[in-house]
mmCIF file of C-alpha atoms in Angstrom:
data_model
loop_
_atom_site.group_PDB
_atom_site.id
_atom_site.type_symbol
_atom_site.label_atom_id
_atom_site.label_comp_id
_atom_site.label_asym_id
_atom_site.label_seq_id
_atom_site.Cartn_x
_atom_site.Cartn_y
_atom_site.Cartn_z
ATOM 1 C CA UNK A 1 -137.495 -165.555 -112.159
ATOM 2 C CA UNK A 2 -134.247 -163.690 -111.316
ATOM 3 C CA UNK A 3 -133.357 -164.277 -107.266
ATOM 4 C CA UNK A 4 -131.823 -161.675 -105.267
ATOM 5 C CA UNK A 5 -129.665 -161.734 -102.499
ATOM 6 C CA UNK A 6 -131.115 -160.124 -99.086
ATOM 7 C CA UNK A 7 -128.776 -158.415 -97.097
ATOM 8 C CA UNK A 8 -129.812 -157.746 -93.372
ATOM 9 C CA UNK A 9 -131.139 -153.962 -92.840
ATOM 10 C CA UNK A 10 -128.749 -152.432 -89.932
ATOM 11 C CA UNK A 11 -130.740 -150.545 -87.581
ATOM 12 C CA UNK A 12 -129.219 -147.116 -85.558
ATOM 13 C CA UNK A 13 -127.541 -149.764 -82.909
ATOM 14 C CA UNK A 14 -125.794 -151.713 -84.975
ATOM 15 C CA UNK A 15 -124.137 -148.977 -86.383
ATOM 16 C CA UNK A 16 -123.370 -147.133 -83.144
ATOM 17 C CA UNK A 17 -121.886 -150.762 -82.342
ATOM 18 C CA UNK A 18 -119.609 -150.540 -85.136
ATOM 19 C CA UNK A 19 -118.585 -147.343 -84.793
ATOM 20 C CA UNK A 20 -117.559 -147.792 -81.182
ATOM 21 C CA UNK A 21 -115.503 -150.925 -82.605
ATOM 22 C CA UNK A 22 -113.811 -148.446 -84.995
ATOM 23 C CA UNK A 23 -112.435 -146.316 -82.362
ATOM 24 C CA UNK A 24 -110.861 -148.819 -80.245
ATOM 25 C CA UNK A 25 -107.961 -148.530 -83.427
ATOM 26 C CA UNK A 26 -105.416 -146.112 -82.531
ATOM 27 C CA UNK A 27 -103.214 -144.147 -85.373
ATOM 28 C CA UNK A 28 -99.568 -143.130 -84.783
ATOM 29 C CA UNK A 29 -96.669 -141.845 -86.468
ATOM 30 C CA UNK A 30 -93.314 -143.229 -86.702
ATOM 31 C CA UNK A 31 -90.303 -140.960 -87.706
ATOM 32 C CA UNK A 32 -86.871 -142.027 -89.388
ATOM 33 C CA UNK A 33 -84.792 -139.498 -88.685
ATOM 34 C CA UNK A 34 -81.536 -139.550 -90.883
ATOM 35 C CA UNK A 35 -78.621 -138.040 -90.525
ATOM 36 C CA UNK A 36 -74.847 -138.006 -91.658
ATOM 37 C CA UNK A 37 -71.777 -137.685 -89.685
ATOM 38 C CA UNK A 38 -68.134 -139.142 -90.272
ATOM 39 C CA UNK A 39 -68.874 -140.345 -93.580
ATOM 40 C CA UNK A 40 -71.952 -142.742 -92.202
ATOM 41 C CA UNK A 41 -75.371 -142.715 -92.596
ATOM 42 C CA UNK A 42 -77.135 -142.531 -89.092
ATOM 43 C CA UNK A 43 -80.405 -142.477 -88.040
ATOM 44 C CA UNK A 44 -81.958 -141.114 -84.196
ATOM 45 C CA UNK A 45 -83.375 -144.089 -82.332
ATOM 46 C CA UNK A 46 -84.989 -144.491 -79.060
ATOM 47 C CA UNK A 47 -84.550 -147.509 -76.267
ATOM 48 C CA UNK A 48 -87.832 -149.057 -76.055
ATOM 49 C CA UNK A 49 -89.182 -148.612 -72.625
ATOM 50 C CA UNK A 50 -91.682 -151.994 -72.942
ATOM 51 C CA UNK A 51 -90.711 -155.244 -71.343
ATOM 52 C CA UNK A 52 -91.177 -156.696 -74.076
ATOM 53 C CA UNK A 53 -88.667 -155.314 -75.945
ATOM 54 C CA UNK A 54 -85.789 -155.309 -73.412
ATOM 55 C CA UNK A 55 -82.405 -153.664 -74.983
ATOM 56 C CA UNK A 56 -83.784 -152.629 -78.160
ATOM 57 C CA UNK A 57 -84.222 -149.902 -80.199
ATOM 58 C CA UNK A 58 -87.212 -148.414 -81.606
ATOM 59 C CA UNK A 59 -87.754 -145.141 -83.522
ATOM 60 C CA UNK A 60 -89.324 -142.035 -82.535
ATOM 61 C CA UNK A 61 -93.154 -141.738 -82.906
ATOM 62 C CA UNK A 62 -96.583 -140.996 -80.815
ATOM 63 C CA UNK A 63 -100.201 -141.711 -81.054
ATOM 64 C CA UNK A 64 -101.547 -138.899 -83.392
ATOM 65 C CA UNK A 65 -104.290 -136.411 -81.101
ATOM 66 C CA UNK A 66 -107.733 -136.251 -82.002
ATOM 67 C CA UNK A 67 -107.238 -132.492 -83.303
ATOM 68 C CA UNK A 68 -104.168 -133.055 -85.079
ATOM 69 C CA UNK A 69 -102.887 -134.224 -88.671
ATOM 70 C CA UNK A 70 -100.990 -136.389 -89.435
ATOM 71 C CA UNK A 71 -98.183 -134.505 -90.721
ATOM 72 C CA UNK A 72 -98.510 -132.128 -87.972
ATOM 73 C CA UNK A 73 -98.096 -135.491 -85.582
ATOM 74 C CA UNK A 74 -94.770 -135.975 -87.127
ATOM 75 C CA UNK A 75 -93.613 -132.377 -87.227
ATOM 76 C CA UNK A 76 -93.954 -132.240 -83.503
ATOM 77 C CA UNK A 77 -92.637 -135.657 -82.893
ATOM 78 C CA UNK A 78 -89.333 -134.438 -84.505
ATOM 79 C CA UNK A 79 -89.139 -130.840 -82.877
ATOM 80 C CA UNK A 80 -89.745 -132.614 -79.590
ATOM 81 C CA UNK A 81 -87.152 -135.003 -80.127
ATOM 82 C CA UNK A 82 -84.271 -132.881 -81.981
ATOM 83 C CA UNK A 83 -85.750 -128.881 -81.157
ATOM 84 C CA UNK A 84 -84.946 -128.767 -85.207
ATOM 85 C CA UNK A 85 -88.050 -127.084 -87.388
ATOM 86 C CA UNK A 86 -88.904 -126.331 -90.855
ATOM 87 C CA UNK A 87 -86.673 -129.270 -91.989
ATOM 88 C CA UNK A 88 -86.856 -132.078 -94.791
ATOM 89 C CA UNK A 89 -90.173 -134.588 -94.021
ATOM 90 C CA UNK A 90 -91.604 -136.717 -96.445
ATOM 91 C CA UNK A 91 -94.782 -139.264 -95.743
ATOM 92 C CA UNK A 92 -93.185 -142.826 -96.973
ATOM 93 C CA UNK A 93 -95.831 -145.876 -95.899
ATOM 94 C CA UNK A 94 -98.575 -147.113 -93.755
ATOM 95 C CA UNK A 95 -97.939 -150.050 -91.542
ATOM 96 C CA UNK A 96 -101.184 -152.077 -90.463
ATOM 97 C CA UNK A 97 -100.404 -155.161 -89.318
ATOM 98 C CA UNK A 98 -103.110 -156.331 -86.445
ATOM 99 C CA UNK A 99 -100.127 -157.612 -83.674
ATOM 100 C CA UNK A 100 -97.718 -155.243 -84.720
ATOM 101 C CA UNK A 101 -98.295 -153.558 -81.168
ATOM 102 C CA UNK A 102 -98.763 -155.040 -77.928
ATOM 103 C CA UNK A 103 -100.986 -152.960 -76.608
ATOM 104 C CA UNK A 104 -103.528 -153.212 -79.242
ATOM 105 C CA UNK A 105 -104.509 -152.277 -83.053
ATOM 106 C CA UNK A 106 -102.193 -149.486 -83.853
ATOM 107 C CA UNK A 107 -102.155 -148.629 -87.274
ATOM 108 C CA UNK A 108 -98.663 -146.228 -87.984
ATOM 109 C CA UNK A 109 -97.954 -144.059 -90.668
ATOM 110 C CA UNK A 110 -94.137 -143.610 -91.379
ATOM 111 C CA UNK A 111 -92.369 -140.649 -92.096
ATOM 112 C CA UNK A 112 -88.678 -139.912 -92.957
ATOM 113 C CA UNK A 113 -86.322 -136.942 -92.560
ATOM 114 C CA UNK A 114 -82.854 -135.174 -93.142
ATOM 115 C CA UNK A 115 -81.108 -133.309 -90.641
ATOM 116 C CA UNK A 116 -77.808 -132.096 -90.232
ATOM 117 C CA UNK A 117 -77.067 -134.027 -87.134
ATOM 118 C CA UNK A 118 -74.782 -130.787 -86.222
ATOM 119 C CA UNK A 119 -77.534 -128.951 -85.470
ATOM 120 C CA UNK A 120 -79.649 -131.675 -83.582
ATOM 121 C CA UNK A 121 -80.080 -130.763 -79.957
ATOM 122 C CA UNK A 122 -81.373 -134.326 -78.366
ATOM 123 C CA UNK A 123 -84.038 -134.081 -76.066
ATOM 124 C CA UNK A 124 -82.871 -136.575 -73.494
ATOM 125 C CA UNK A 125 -85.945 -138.659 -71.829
ATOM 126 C CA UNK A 126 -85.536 -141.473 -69.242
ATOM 127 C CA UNK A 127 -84.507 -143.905 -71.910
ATOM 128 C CA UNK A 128 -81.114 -143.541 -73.992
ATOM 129 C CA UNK A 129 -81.720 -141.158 -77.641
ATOM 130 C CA UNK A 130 -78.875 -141.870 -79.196
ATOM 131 C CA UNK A 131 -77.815 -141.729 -83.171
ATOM 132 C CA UNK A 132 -76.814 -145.204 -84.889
ATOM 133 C CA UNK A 133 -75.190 -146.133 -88.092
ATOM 134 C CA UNK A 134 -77.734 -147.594 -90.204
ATOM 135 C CA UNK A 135 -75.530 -150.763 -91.690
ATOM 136 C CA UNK A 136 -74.959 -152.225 -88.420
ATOM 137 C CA UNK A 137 -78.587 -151.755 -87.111
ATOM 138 C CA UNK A 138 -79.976 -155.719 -87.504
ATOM 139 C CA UNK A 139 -82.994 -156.016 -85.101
ATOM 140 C CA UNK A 140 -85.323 -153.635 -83.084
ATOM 141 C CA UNK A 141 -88.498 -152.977 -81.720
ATOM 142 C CA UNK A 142 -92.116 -153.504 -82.914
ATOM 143 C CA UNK A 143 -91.977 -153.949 -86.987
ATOM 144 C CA UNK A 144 -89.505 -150.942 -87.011
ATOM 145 C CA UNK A 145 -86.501 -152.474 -88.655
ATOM 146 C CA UNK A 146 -89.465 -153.059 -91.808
ATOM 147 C CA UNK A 147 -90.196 -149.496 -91.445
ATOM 148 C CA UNK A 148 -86.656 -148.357 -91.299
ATOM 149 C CA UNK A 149 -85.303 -150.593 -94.492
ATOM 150 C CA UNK A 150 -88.379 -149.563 -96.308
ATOM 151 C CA UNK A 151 -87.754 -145.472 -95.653
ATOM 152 C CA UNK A 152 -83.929 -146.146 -96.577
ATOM 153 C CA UNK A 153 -85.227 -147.429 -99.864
ATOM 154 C CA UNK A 154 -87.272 -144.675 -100.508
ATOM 155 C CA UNK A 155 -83.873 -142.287 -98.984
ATOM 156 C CA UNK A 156 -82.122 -144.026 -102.244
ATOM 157 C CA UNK A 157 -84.378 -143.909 -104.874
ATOM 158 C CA UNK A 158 -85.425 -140.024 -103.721
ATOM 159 C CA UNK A 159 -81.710 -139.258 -103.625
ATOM 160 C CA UNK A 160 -81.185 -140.272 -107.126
ATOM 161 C CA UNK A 161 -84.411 -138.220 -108.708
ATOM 162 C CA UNK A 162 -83.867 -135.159 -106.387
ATOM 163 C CA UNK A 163 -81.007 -133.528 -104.688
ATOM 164 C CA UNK A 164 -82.490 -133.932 -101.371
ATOM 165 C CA UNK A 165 -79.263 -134.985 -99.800
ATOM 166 C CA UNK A 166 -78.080 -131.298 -99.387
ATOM 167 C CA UNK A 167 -79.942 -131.431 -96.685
ATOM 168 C CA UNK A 168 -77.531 -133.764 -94.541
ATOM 169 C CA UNK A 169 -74.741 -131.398 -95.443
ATOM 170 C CA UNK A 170 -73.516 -128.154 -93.748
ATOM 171 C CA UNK A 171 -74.165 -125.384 -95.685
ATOM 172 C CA UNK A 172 -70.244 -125.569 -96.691
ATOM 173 C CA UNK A 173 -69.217 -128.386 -97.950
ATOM 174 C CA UNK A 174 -66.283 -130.498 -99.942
ATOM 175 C CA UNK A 175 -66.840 -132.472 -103.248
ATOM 176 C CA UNK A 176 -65.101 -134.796 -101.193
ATOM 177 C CA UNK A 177 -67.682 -134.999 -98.083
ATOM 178 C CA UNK A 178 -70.663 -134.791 -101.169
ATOM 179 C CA UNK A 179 -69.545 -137.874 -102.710
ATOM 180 C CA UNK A 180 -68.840 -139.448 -99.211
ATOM 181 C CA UNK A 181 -72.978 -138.898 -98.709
ATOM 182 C CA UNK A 182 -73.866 -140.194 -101.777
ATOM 183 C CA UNK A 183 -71.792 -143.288 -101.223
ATOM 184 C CA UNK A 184 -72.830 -144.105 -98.022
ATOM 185 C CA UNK A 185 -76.826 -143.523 -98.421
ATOM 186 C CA UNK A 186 -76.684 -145.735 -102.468
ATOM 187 C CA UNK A 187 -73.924 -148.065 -100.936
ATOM 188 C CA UNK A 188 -72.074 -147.608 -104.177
ATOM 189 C CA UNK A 189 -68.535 -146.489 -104.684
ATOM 190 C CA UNK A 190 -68.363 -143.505 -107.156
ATOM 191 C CA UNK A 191 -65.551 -142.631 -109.975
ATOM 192 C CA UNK A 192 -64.207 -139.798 -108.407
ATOM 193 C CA UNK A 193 -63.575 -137.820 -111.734
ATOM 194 C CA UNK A 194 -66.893 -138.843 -113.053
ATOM 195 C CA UNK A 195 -68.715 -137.486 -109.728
ATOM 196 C CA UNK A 196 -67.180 -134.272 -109.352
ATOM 197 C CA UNK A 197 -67.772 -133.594 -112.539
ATOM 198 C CA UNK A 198 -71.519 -134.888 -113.241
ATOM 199 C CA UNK A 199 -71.966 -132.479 -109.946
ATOM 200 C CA UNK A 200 -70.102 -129.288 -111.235
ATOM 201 C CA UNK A 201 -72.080 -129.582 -115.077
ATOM 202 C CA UNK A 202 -75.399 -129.354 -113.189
ATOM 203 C CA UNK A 203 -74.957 -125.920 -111.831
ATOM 204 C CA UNK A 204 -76.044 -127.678 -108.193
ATOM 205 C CA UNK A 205 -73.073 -126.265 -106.534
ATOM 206 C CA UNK A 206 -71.642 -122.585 -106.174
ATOM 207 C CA UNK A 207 -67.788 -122.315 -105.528
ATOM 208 C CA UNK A 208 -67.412 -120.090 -102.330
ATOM 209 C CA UNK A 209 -63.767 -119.413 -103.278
ATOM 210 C CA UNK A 210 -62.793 -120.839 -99.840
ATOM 211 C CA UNK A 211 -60.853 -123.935 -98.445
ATOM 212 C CA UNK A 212 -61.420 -125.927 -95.254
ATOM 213 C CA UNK A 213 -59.862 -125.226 -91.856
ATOM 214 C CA UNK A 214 -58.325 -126.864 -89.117
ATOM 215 C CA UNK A 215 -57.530 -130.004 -91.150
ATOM 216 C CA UNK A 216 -55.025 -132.668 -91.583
ATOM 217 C CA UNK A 217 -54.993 -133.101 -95.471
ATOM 218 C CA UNK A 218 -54.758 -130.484 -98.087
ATOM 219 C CA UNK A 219 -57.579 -128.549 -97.412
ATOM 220 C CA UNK A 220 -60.638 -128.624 -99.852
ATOM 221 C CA UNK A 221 -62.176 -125.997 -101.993
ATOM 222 C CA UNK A 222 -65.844 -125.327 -99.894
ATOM 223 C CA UNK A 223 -68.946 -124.981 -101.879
ATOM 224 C CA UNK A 224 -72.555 -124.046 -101.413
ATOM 225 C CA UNK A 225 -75.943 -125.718 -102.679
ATOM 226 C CA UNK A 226 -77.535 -124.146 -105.199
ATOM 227 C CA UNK A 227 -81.233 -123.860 -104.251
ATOM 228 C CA UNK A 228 -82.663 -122.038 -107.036
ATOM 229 C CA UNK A 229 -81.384 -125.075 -109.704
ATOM 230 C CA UNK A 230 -83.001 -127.567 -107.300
ATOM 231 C CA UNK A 231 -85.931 -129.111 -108.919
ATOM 232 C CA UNK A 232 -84.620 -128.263 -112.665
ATOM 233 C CA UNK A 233 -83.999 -131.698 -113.270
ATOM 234 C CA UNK A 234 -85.668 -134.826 -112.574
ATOM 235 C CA UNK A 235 -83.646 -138.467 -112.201
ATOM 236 C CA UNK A 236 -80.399 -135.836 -112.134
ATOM 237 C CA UNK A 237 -78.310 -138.733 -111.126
ATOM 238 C CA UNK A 238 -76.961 -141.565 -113.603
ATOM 239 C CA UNK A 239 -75.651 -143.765 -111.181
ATOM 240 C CA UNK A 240 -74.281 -145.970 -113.882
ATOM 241 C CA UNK A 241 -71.973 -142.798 -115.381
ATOM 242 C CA UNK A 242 -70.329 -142.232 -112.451
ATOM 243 C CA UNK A 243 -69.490 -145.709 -110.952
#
């Protein structure tokens, strides 16, 4: 005779009991905000205001509202923050460790973007907002450094399939301040021949038969990116080719 296994019946109370359990979790976004300036990859970071993170650094994030998506969570995390909209966002990773928070379960769903820190306008709170260079960043708040090295990864590997990096740039820009991006976010150093070139066959870039200003060294030919050639190739970037 075959046995079976029982399973105990859950009555209306045992589920309300459950439920109530389920909603002591709280859901948040975190956002790693990137940006370039002086030839350095940067990203917007926040002073944690919790004891027990004294003198560190956290990113920039909130509990997500009861009425609100998730992407719409991060969207108004970063216009808070930077006053910037209708910029660069992409949904990376969800981070669920159960002490990753002091203050309770808080399960966070990270979130990375590209701004041209030119055009940031920093919404000062009581606690220091301030941009850092991503190589020397070594500890900070919460699990955050995780979440940062993991959305840097995801910078690279996006970088390399997509010309996303245009958006880091001014909408003028050298060959010379292109490669210095590319460098800096694959930590690579680039055949400066090879790059200009790979960059010019693609049809990525318009000439704007102008030069820089107000600069110390023979000033640059300026160029434009070309949006409507964006997405015509995928993995557009040999890295190999050009090193």
């Amino acid at each position: 005779m075959q046995s079976h296994t029982s399973f105990p019946i859950k009555n209306i109370n045992t589920h309300l009991t459950e439920i109530k359990d389920y909603f002591k979790v709280a859901v948040s976004v975190d956002c790693v905000i990137f940006g370039f300036d002086g030839n350095v990859l940067k990203v917007l970071l926040i002073q944690s205001d919790l004891a027990q993170y004294k003198n560190k650094w956290s990113l920039l994030g909130d509990i997500v509202r009861p009425d609100e998506e998730l992407d719409a969570a991060a969207y108004r995390v970063l216009r808070e923050r930077t006053g910037l909209e209708n910029v660069y966002m992409e949904q990376v990773h969800t981070f669920g460790a159960l002490n990753r928070h002091p203050a309770g379960r808080v399960i966070t769903v990270a979130y990375y973007s590209l701004v041209n820190i030119h055009h940031v306008q920093l919404r000062v709170s009581d606690f220091g907002l301030h941009w850092h260079a991503v190589k020397d960043i070594k500890q900070m708040a919460f699990d955050h450094k995780q979440i940062l090295d993991i959305c840097v990864k995801r910078l690279q590997d996006r970088i390399i399939e997509h010309p996303v990096g245009f958006n880091l740039l001014p909408k003028k820009f050298s060959l010379r301040e292109l490669q210095n991006l590319y460098e800096a976010v694959l930590g690579v150093k680039f055949d400066r021949r090879n790059f200009r070139k790979k960059f010019l066959s693609m049809g990525l870039i318009e000439d704007l038969h102008e030069v820089e200003n107000d600069v110390r060294h023979r000033p640059a030919k300026l160029y434009k990116f070309n949006e409507k050639a964006m997405w015509k190739n995928t993995r557009f970037l040999n890295v190999n080719s050009i090193t």
